[in-house]
XYZ file of C-alpha atoms in Angstrom:
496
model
C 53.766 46.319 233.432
C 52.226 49.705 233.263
C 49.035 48.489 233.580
C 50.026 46.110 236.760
C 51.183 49.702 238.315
C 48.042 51.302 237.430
C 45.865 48.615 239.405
C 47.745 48.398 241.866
C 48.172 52.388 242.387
C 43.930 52.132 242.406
C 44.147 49.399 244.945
C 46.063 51.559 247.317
C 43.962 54.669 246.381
C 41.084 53.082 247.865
C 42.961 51.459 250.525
C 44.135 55.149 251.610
C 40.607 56.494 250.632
C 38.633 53.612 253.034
C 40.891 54.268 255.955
C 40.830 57.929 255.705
C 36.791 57.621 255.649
C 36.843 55.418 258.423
C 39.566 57.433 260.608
C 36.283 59.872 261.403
C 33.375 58.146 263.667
C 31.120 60.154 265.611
C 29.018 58.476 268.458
C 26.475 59.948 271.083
C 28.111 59.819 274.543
C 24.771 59.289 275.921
C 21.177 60.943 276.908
C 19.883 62.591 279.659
C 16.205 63.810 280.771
C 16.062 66.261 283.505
C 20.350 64.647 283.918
C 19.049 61.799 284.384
C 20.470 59.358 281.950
C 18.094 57.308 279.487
C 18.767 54.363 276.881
C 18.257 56.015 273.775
C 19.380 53.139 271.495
C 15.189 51.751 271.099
C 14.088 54.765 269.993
C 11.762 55.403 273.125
C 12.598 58.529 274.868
C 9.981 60.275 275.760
C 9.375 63.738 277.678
C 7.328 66.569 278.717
C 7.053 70.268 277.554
C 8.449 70.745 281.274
C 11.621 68.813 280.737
C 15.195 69.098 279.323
C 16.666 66.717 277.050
C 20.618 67.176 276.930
C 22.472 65.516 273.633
C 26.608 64.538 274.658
C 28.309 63.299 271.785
C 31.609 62.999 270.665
C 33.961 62.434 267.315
C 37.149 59.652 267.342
C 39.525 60.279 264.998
C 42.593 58.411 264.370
C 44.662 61.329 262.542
C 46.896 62.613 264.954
C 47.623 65.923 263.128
C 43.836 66.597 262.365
C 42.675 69.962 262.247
C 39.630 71.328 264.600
C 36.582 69.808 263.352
C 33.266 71.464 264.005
C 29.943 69.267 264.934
C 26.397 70.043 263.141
C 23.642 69.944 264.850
C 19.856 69.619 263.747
C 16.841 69.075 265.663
C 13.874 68.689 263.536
C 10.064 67.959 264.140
C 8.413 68.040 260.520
C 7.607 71.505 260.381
C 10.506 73.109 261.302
C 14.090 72.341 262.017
C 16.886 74.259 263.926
C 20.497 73.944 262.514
C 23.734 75.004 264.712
C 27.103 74.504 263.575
C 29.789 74.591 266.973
C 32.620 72.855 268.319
C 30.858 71.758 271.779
C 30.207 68.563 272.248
C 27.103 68.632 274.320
C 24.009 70.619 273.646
C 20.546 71.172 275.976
C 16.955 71.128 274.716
C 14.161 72.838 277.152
C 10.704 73.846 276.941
C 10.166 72.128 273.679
C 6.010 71.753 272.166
C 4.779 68.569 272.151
C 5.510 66.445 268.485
C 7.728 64.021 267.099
C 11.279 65.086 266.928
C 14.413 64.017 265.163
C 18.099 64.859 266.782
C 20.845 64.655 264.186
C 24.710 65.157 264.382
C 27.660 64.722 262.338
C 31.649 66.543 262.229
C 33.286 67.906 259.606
C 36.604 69.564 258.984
C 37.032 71.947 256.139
C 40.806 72.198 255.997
C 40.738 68.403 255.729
C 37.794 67.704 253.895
C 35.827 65.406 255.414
C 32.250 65.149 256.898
C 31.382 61.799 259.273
C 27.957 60.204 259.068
C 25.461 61.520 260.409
C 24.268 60.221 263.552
C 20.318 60.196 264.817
C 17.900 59.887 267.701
C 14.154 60.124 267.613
C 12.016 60.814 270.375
C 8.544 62.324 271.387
C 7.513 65.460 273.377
C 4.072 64.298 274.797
C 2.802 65.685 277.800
C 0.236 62.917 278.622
C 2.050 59.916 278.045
C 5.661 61.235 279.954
C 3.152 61.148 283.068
C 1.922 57.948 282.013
C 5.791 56.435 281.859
C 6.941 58.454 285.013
C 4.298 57.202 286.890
C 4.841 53.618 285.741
C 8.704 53.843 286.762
C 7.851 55.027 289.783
C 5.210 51.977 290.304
C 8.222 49.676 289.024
C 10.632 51.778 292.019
C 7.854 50.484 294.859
C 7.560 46.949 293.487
C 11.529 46.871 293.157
C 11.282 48.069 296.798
C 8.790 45.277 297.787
C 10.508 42.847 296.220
C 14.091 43.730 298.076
C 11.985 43.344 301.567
C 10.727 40.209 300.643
C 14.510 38.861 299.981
C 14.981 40.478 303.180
C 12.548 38.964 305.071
C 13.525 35.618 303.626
C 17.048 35.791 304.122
C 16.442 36.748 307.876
C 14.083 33.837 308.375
C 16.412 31.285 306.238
C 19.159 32.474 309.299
C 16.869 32.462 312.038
C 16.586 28.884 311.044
C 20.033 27.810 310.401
C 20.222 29.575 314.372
C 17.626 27.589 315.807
C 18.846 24.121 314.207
C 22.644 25.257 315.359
C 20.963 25.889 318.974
C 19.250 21.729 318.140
C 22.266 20.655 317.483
C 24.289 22.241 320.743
C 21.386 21.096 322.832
C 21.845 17.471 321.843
C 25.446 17.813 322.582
C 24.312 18.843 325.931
C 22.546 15.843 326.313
C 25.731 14.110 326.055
C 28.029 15.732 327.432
C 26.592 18.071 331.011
C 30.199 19.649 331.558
C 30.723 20.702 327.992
C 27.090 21.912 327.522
C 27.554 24.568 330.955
C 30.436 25.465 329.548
C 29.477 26.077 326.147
C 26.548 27.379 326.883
C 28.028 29.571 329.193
C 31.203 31.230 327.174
C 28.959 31.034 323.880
C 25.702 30.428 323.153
C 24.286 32.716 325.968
C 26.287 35.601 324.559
C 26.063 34.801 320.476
C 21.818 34.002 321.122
C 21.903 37.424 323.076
C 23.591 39.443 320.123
C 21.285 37.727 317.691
C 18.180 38.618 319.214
C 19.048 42.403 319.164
C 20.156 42.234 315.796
C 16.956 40.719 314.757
C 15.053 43.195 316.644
C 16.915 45.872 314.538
C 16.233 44.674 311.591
C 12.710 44.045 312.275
C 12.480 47.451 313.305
C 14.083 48.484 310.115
C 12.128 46.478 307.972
C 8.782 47.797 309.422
C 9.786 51.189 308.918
C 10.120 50.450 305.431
C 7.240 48.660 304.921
C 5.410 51.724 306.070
C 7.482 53.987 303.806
C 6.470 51.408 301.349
C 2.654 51.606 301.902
C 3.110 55.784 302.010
C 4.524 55.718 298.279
C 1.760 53.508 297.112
C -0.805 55.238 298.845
C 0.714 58.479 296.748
C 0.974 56.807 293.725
C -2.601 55.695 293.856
C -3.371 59.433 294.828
C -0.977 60.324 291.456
C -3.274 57.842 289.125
C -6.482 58.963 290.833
C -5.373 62.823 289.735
C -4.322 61.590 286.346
C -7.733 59.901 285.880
C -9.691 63.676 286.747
C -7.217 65.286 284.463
C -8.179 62.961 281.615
C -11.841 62.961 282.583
C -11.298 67.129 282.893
C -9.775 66.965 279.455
C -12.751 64.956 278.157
C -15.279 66.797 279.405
C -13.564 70.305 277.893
C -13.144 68.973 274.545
C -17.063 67.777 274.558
C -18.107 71.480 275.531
C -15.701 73.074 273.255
C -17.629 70.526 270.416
C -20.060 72.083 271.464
C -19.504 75.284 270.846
C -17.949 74.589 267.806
C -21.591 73.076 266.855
C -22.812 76.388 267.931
C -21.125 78.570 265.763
C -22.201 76.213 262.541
C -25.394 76.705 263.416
C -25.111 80.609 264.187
C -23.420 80.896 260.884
C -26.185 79.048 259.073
C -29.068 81.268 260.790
C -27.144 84.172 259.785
C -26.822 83.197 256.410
C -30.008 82.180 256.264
C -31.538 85.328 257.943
C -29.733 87.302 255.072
C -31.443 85.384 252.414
C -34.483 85.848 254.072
C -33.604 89.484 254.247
C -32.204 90.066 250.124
C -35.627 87.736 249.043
C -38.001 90.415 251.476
C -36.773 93.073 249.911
C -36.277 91.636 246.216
C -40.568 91.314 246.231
C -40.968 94.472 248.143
C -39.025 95.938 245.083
C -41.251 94.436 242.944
C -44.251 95.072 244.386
C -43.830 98.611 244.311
C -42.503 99.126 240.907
C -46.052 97.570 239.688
C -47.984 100.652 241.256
C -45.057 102.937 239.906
C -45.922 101.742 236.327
C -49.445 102.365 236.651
C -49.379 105.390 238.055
C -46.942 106.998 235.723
C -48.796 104.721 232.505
C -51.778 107.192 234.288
C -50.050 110.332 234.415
C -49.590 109.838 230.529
C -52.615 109.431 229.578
C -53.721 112.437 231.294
C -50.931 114.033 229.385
C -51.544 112.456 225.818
C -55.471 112.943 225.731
C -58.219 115.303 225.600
C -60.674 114.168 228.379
C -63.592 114.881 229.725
C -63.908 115.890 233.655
C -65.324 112.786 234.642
C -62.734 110.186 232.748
C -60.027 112.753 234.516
C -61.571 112.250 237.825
C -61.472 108.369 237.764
C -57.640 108.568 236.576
C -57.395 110.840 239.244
C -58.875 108.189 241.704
C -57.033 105.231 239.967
C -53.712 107.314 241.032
C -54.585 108.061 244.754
C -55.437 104.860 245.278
C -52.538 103.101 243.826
C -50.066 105.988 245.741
C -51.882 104.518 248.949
C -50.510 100.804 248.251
C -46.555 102.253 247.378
C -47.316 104.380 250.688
C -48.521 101.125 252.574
C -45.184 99.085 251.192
C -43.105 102.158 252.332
C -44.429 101.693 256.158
C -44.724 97.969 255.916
C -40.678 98.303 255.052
C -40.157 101.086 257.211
C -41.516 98.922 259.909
C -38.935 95.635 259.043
C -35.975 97.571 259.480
C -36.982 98.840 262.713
C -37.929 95.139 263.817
C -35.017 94.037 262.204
C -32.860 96.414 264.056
C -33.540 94.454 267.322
C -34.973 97.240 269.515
C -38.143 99.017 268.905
C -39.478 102.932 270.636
C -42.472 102.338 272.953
C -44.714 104.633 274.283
C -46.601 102.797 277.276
C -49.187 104.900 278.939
C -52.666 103.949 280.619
C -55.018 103.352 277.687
C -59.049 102.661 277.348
C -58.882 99.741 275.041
C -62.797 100.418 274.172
C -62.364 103.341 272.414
C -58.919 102.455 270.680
C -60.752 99.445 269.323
C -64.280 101.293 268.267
C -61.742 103.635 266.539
C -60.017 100.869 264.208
C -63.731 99.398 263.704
C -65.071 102.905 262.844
C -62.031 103.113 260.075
C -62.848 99.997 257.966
C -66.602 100.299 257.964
C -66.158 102.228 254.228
C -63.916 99.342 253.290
C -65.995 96.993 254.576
C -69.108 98.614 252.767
C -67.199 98.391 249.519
C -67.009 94.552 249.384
C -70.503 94.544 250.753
C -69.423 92.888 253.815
C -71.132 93.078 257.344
C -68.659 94.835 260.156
C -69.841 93.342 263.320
C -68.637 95.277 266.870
C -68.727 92.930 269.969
C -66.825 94.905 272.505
C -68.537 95.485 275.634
C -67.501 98.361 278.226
C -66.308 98.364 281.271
C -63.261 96.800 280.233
C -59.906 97.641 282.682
C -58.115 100.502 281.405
C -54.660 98.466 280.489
C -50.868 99.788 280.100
C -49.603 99.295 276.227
C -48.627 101.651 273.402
C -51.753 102.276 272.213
C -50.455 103.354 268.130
C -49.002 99.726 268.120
C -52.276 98.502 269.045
C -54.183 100.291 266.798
C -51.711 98.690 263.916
C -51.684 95.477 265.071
C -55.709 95.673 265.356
C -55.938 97.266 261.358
C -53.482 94.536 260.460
C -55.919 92.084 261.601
C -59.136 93.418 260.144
C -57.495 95.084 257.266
C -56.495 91.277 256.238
C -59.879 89.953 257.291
C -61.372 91.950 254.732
C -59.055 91.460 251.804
C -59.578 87.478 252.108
C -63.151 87.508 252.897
C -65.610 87.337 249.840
C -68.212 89.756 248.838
C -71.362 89.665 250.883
C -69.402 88.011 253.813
C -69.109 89.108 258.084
C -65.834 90.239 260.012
C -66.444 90.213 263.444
C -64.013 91.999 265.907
C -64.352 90.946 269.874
C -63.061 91.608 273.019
C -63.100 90.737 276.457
C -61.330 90.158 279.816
C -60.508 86.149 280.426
C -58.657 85.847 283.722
C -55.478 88.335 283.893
C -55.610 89.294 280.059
C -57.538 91.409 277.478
C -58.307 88.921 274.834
C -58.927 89.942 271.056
C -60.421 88.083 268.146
C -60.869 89.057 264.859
C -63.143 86.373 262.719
C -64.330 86.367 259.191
C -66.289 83.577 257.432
C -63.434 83.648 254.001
C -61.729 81.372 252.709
C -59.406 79.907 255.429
C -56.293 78.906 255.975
C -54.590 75.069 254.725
C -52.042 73.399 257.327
C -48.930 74.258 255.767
C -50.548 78.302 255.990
C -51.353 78.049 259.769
C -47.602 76.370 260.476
C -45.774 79.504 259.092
C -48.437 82.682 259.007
C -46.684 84.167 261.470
C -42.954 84.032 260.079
C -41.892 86.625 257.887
C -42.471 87.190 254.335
C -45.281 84.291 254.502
C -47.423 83.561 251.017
C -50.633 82.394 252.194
C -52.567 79.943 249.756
C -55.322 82.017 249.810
C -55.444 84.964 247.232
C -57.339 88.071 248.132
C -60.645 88.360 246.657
C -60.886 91.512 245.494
C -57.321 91.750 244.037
C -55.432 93.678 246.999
C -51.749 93.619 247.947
C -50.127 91.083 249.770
C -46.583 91.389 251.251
C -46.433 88.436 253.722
C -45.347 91.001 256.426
C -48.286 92.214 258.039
C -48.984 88.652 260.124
C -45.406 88.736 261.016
C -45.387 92.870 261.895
C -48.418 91.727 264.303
C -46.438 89.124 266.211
C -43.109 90.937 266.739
C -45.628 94.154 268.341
C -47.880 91.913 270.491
C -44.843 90.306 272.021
C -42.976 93.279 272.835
C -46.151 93.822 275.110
C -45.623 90.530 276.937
C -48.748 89.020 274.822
C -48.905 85.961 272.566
C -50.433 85.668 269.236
C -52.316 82.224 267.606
C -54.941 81.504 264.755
C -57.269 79.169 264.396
C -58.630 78.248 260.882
C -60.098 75.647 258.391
C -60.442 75.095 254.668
C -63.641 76.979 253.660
C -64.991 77.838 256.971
C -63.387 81.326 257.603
C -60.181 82.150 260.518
C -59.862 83.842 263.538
C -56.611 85.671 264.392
C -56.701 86.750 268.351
C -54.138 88.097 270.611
C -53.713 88.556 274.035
C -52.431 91.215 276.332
C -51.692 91.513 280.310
C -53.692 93.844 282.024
C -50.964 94.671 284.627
C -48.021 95.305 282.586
C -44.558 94.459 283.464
C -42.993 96.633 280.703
C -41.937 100.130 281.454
C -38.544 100.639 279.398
C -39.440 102.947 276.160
C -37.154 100.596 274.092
C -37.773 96.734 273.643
C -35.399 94.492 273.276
C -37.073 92.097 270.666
C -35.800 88.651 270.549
């Protein structure tokens, strides 16, 4: 028996416990965009950043002595959610960013103890496609339209023709009977054909006007689509050039990065290159130190010393002179100069070095050359660059030849040399910085790669242009050009 009692008391229990779940339903009242109201039950709304989307809802309970219940609120759209707790039963959306969102609600009453389920609605925030839909209803408005004036129109000529066989039918009455046709037509079909006419008239009238009301919306519905299509084709076109420019940077950031490599590998050799001279000279200063020697074995260390102090001194300017190209801008002096004796100068300089390697100096430089507008110590360097390199890859008992002379509008210079030549790969890249030619000096001087690349960066802040021509075994020429009436005044040069 006590076990009867205890089902049934579970029986009830649940009874009691289902009913007093089910007492609480909460359902949406319904949707409106811009209070307009929407079907919300496919999951299709859809709005603009521009709109409002308002939420009524409501909670049925069947407890007549139930407490106030509050209503929870979340809208959520997968990054963030906002969460209000209130007792209104309506709540407004506006201004929201475009993304998928999700609107949830449920009630609850803490004094009672009980929490509905929770109720949902999905729908998107997307600029593009609300257009798209408005514009569609509105194309679904005129066709709604057209399709009321055709019902019109038929139901006006369907009674125009029940009119005119009703008239068919009177006038073969008429034919039959003369008294009752005067009569008749008389009293009523005079006066009932009369007040049809007008009211056809009207509605004629009426129906043209909104046939041209008609052909005014489509006309600015096509004008709507026609905008929407530049908007999209706008849209396109922005997010090609902003590709673009994303492209752009990539490739800035990879010349940069490459440009500092460029710049930590220069300066790793130039390193290098001068702690070699550094050793000898203080492996030199030793010896002079650690030994008893005659005059003449001092003199020759002595020598050995000067000359290697000239090669750190030579790195020193050659580096002195990247960081000032690197730097972007470079000091000019330009004044009216005699190229003649700035290039018998350079060629006076190297005849001892030339003499040393027993190699012939030739001068072909003729005067009367235009006096031309330049910075003439920049010339002079570019111009020792040139023959000072001439000589260093030329073999013993060889010729360097320096010319000049006026072709057209420009003072052209060549510096030749019957050495060893340049390969393909050296003439492609003996102008770019920090260049290894294949071809060694002959008598064992120096090479930093710069020199070639110093010359280029000085003739073209004079508006001139620098090439080579060259073969295996058959010598180079390195020439330059400058303008003889110079466009460049400014004393700093923007080098590119």
């Amino acid at each position: 028996m006590k076990k009867q009692n205890y089902i049934l008391y579970i029986i009830l229990s649940l009874i009691f416990l289902n009913i007093n779940l089910n007492s609480q339903i909460l359902e949406f009242d319904k949707l409106l965009v811009n209070n307009q109201i929407v079907n919300y039950e496919k999951n299709d709304v859809v709005l603009s950043d521009k709109d409002s989307i308002t939420f009524y809802y409501f909670c049925k309970t069947e407890n007549k002595e139930a407490t106030p219940f509050l209503f929870r609120v979340v809208l959520s759209n997968g990054l963030d959610s906002a969460i209000k707790t209130w007792n209104e039963p309506i709540i407004q959306y506006t201004n929201l960013p475009e993304g998928e969102y999700q609107f949830k609600v449920s009630a609850f009453d803490l004094k009672q103890n009980w929490t509905t389920e929770e109720r949902v609605i999905s729908f998107r925030v997307n600029n593009f496609e609300a257009r798209l839909l408005s514009d569609v209803k509105n194309l679904n408005k005129v066709i709604d339209a057209q399709d009321s004036v055709i019902k019109d129109l038929s139901e006006n000529k369907q009674e125009k023709s029940e009119s005119i066989d009703w008239l068919a039918i009177v006038g073969g009455f008429l034919l039959s009977s003369i008294i009752f046709a005067i009569i008749f037509v008389f009293f009523k079909p005079k006066g009932k054909g009369g007040n049809l006419s007008e009211e056809n008239s009207r509605k004629f009238h009426r129906l043209e006007l909104e046939n041209n009301n008609l052909k005014a919306e489509l006309t600015a519905l096509r004008s709507q689509i026609e905008g929407l299509q530049r908007r999209t084709e706008d849209m396109r076109y922005r997010n090609k050039e902003l590709e673009e420019s994303v492209k752009k940077l990539i490739n800035s950031k990879e010349e940069l990065e490459t440009l500092q490599n460029q710049k930590d590998e220069l300066f790793a050799m130039l390193i290098h290159d001068i702690k070699n001279p550094a050793g000898i000279i203080k492996s030199l200063v030793e010896l002079l130190r650690s030994y008893d020697l005659s005059a003449i074995d001092q003199q020759g260390i002595i020598d050995d010393i000067l000359n290697t102090t000239k090669v750190i001194v030579q790195l020193s300017q050659e580096v002195s002179r990247v960081l000032a190209l690197e730097g972007g801008k470079l000091n000019m002096d330009f004044h009216e100069t005699t190229i003649t004796d700035t290039s018998k100068r350079v060629h006076d300089r190297f005849k001892i070095k030339a003499k040393e390697k027993n190699i012939t100096l030739m001068y072909e430089v003729p005067d009367g050359l235009p006096d031309i507008k330049v910075d003439e110590s920049k010339i002079d360097e570019v111009l020792s660059n040139l023959l000072s390199n001439a000589i260093k890859f030329t073999q013993k008992g060889g010729s360097v030849r320096m010319k000049c002379q006026q072709i057209d509008d420009t003072i052209v210079f060549e510096i030749s040399d019957n050495g060893l030549g340049l390969s393909e790969d050296d003439l492609n890249g003996a102008f770019k910085r920090g260049a290894q030619l294949s071809a060694k000096p002959t008598g064992g001087e120096s090479s930093t790669g710069l020199g070639l690349w110093i010359v280029k960066k000085l003739v073209e802040a004079h508006n001139g242009r620098v090439w080579v021509r060259s073969s295996l075994g058959k010598g180079s020429t390195f020439a330059f050009s400058l303008p003889i009436k110079q466009t460049q005044n400014s004393s700093v040069v923007n080098l590119s």
